[in-house]
Coordinates of C-alpha atoms in Angstrom, one line a residue:
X140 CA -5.5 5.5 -2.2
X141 CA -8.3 4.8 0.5
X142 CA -11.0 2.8 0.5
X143 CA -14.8 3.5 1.7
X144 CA -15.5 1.1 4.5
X145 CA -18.4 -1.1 4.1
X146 CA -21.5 0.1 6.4
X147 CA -22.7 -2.0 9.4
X148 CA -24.0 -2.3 12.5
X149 CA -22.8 0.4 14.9
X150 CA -21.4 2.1 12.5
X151 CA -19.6 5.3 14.0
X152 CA -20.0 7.2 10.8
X153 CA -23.1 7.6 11.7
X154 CA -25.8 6.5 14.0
X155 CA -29.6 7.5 13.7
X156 CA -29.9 10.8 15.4
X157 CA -26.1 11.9 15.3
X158 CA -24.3 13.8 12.4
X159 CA -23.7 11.2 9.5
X160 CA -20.1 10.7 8.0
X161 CA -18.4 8.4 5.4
X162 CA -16.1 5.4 6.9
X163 CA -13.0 5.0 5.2
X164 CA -9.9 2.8 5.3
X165 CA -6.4 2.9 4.5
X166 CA -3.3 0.6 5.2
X167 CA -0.7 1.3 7.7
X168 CA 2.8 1.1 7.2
X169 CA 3.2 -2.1 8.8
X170 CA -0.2 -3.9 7.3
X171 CA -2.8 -3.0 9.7
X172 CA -6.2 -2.2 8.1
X173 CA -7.6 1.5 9.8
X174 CA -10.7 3.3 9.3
X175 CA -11.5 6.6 9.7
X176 CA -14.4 8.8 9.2
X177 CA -15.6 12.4 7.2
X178 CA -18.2 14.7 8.1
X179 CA -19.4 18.0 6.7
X180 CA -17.3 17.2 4.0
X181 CA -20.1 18.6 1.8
X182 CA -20.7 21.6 4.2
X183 CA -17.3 23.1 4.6
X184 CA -16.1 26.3 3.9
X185 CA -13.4 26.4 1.4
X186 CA -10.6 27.3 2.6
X187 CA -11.1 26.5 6.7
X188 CA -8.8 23.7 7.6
X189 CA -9.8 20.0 7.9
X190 CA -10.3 19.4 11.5
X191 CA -8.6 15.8 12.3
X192 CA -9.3 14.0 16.1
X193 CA -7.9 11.1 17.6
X194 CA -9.9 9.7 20.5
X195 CA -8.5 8.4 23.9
X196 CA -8.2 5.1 24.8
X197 CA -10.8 2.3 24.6
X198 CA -12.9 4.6 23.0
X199 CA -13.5 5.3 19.5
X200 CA -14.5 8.6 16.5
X201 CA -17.8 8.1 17.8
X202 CA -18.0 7.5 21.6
X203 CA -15.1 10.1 22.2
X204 CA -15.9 13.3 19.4
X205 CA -19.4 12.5 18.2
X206 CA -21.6 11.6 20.9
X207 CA -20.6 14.9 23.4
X208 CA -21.9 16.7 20.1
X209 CA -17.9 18.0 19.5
X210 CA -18.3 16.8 15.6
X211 CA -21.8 18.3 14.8
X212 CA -20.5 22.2 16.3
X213 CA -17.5 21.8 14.7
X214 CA -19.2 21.0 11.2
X215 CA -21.7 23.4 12.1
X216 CA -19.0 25.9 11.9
X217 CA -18.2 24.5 8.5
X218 CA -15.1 22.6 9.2
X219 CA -14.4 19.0 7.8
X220 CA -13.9 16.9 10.4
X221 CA -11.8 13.5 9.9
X222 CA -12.1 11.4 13.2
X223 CA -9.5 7.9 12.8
X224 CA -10.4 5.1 14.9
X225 CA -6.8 4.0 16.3
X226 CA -5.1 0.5 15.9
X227 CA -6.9 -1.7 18.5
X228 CA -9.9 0.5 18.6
X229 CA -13.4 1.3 16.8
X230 CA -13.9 -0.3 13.1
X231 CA -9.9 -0.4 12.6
X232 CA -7.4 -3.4 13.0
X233 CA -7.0 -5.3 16.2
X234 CA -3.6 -6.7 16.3
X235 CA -3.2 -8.9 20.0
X236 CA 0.8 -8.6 20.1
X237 CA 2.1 -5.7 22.1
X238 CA 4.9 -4.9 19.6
X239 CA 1.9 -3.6 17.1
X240 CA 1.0 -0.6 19.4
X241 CA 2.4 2.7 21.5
X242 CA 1.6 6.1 20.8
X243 CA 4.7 6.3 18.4
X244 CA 3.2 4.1 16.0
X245 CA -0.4 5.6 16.6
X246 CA 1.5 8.5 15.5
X247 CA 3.2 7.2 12.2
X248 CA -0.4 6.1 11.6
X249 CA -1.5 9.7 12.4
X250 CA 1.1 11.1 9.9
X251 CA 0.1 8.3 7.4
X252 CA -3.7 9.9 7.4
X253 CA -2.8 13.7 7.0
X254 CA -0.5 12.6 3.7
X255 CA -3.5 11.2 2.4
X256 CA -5.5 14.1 3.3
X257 CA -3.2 16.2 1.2
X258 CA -4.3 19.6 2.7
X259 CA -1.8 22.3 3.3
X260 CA -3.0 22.7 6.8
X261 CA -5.0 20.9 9.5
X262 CA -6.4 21.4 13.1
X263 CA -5.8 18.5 15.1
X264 CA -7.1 17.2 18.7
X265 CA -6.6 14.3 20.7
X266 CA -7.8 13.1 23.8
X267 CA -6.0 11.5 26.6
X268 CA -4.2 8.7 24.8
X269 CA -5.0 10.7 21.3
X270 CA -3.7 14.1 23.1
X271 CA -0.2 12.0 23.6
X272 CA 0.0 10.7 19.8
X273 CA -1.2 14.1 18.7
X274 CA 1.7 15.8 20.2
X275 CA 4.0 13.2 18.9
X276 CA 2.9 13.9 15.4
X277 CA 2.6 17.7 15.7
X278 CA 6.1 17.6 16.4
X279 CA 8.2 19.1 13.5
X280 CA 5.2 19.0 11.3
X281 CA 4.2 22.8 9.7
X282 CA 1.1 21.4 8.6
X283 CA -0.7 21.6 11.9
X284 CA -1.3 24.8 12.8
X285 CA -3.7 24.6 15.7
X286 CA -3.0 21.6 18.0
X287 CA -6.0 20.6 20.9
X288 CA -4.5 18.0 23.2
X289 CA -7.5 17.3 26.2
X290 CA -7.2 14.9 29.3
X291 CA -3.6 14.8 30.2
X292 CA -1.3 17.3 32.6
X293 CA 2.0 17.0 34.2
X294 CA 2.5 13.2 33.5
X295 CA 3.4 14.1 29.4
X296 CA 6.5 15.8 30.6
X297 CA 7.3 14.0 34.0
X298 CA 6.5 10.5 32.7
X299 CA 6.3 10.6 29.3
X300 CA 3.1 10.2 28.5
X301 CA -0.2 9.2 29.8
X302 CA 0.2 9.6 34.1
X303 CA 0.9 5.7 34.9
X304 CA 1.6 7.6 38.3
X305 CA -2.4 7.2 38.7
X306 CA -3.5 4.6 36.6
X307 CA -0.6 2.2 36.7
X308 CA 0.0 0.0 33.8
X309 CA -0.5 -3.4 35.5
X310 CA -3.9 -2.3 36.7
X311 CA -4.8 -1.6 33.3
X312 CA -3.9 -4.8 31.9
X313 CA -5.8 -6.9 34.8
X314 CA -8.9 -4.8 34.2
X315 CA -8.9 -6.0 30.8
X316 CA -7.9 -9.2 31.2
X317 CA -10.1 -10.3 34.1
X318 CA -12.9 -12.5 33.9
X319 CA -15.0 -11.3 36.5
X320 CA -15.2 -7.4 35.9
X321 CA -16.1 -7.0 40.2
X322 CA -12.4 -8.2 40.7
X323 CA -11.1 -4.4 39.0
X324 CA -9.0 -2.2 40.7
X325 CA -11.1 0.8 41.0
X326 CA -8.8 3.1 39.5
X327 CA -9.7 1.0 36.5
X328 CA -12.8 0.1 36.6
X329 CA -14.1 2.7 34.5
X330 CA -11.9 1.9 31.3
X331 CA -13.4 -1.3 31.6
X332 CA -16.8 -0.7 32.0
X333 CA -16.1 0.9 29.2
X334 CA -14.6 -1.4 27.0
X335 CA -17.6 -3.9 27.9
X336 CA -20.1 -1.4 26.9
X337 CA -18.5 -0.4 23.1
X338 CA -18.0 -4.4 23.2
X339 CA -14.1 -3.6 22.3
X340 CA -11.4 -6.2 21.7
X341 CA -10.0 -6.2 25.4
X342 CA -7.1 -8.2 24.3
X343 CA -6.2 -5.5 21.8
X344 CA -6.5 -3.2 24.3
X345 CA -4.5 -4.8 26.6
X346 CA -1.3 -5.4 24.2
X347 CA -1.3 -1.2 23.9
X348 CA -1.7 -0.9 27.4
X349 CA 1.9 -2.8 28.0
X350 CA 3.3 -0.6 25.1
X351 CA 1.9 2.5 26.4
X352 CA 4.8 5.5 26.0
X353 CA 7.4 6.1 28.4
X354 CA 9.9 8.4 27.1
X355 CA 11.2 12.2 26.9
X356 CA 8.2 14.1 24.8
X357 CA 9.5 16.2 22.0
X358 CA 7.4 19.5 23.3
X359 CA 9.5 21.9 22.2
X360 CA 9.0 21.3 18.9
X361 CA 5.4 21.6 18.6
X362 CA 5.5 24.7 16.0
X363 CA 0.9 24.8 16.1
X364 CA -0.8 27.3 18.4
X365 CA -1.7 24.7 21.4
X366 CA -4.8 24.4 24.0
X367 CA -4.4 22.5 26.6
X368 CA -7.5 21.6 28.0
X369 CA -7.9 19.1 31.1
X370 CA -11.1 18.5 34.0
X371 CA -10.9 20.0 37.1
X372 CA -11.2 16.6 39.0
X373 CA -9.1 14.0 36.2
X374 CA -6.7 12.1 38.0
X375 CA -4.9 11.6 34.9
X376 CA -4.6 15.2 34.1
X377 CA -3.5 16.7 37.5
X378 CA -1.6 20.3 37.6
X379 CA -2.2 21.1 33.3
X380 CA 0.0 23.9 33.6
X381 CA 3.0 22.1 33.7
X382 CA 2.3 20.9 30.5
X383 CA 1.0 23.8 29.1
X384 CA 3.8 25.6 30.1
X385 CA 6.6 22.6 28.3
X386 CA 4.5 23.3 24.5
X387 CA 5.8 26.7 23.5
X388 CA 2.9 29.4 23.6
X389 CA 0.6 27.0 24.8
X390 CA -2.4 28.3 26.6
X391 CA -4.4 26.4 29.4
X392 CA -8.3 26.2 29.8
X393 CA -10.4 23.6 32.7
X394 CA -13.8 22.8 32.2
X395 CA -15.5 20.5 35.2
X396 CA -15.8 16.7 35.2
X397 CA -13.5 14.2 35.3
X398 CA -11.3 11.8 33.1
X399 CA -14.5 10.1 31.5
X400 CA -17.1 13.3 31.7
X401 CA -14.9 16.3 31.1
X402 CA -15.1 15.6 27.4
X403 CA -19.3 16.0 28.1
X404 CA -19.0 19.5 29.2
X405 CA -20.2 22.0 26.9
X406 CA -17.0 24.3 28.0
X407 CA -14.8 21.2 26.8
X408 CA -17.2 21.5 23.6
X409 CA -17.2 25.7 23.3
X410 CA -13.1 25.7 24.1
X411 CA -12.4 23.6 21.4
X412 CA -14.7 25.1 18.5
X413 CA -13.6 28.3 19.3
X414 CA -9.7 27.7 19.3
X415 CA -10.0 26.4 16.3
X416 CA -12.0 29.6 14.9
X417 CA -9.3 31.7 16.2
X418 CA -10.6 32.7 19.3

């Protein structure tokens, strides 16, 4: 059984001038409180899938889906859209020891969510860190049936994951973890510019960015129809193909921007509404 979260300031659900939602929150398997959030839930179409996104790192349901106006076309198009905020992120648990994070266990958490949802089917997307626990929990499961995974490219199947080739780990870690945000690497300085703007729990975010997945990506048995989608100038999506290529029947679309304004595109916003519609 879930819980309605308790409303409060900068509340993702929904903020004056953006579609409003419903915060809930349920328990993981190992204790940690999450949150996630419903729109259009009393606009939807009966019988069109639930839509359910997981964000990218540092981010949250609202910064990542809500504010590029992805959740208001896809509840526009009567979908109901369930956004979790992961471990370490947005209104959910912020565990400081490495050993409570990794996509693997974003992904149990994932799983956790669509058992409570109960529906036959689901859409699902993810973004960068969201696209990697997204495929991890597609994986073997019939219930997704159309799979988005956004911001990531040849480093899912050469390095198992997010591509530490161009944002190494370390730098992540000393981004969050310095005091004086003008000593950051600048291939990091973005993530934490914006982890000081959402005001985020930087140490949270630091114990996921040492657990951060490194290992062989079950691709093959993604069973959904998959979009690949990636920005023409994201470091941390270079040469898509190669993962679109790895997910069977997977099909590859580039909007422009990149790792942090791809998602802001309205091609990023059109490519995704309209997989999901069937087109």
């Amino acid at each position: 059984m879930t819980q309605q979260a308790p409303a409060g300031s900068g509340d993702p659900a929904g903020p004056e001038g953006y579609p409003r939602g419903t915060a809930h929150r349920f328990t993981a398997a190992d204790g940690t409180p999450l949150t996630y959030h419903v729109y259009g839930a009393d606009t939807a179409v009966p019988g069109t899938p639930p839509v359910v996104l997981h964000h990218g790192f540092v981010a949250d349901t609202f910064v990542n889906w809500v504010a590029p106006g992805i959740v208001g076309e896809l509840t526009a198009r009567g979908h109901r859209v369930v956004g979790i905020d992961a471990r370490g992120h947005g209104r959910s648990g912020k565990p400081h020891d490495p050993a409570a994070y990794g996509e693997a266990v974003m992904a149990r958490d994932l799983r956790r969510l669509l058992d409570l949802l109960g529906a036959e089917r689901v859409h699902l997307a993810g973004y960068s860190m969201g696209a990697v626990v997204s495929l991890l929990a597609a994986a073997g499961d019939e219930r997704v049936t159309r799979l988005v995974v956004g911001g990531v490219g040849a480093g899912v199947v050469e390095v198992g994951g997010l591509d530490t080739r161009a944002l190494p780990t370390g730098s992540v870690i000393a981004a969050l973890t310095a005091e004086d945000p003008s000593t950051v690497a600048a291939e990091a300085a973005g993530f934490r510019a914006l982890a000081d703007a959402v005001g985020a729990d930087r140490a949270a975010l630091a114990a996921h960015a040492a657990a951060v997945h490194r290992a062989p990506m079950p691709l093959t048995e993604v069973t959904a129809s998959t979009l690949v989608i990636a920005g023409d100038e994201d470091p941390l999506a270079v040469r898509p193909a190669v993962l679109a290529d790895a997910i069977p029947g997977a099909r590859l679309h580039t909007v422009p921007g990149d790792h942090l304004t791809a998602v802001r595109d309205p091609g990023f916003v059109s490519a995704i509404a309209g997989f999901f519609a069937g087109s």
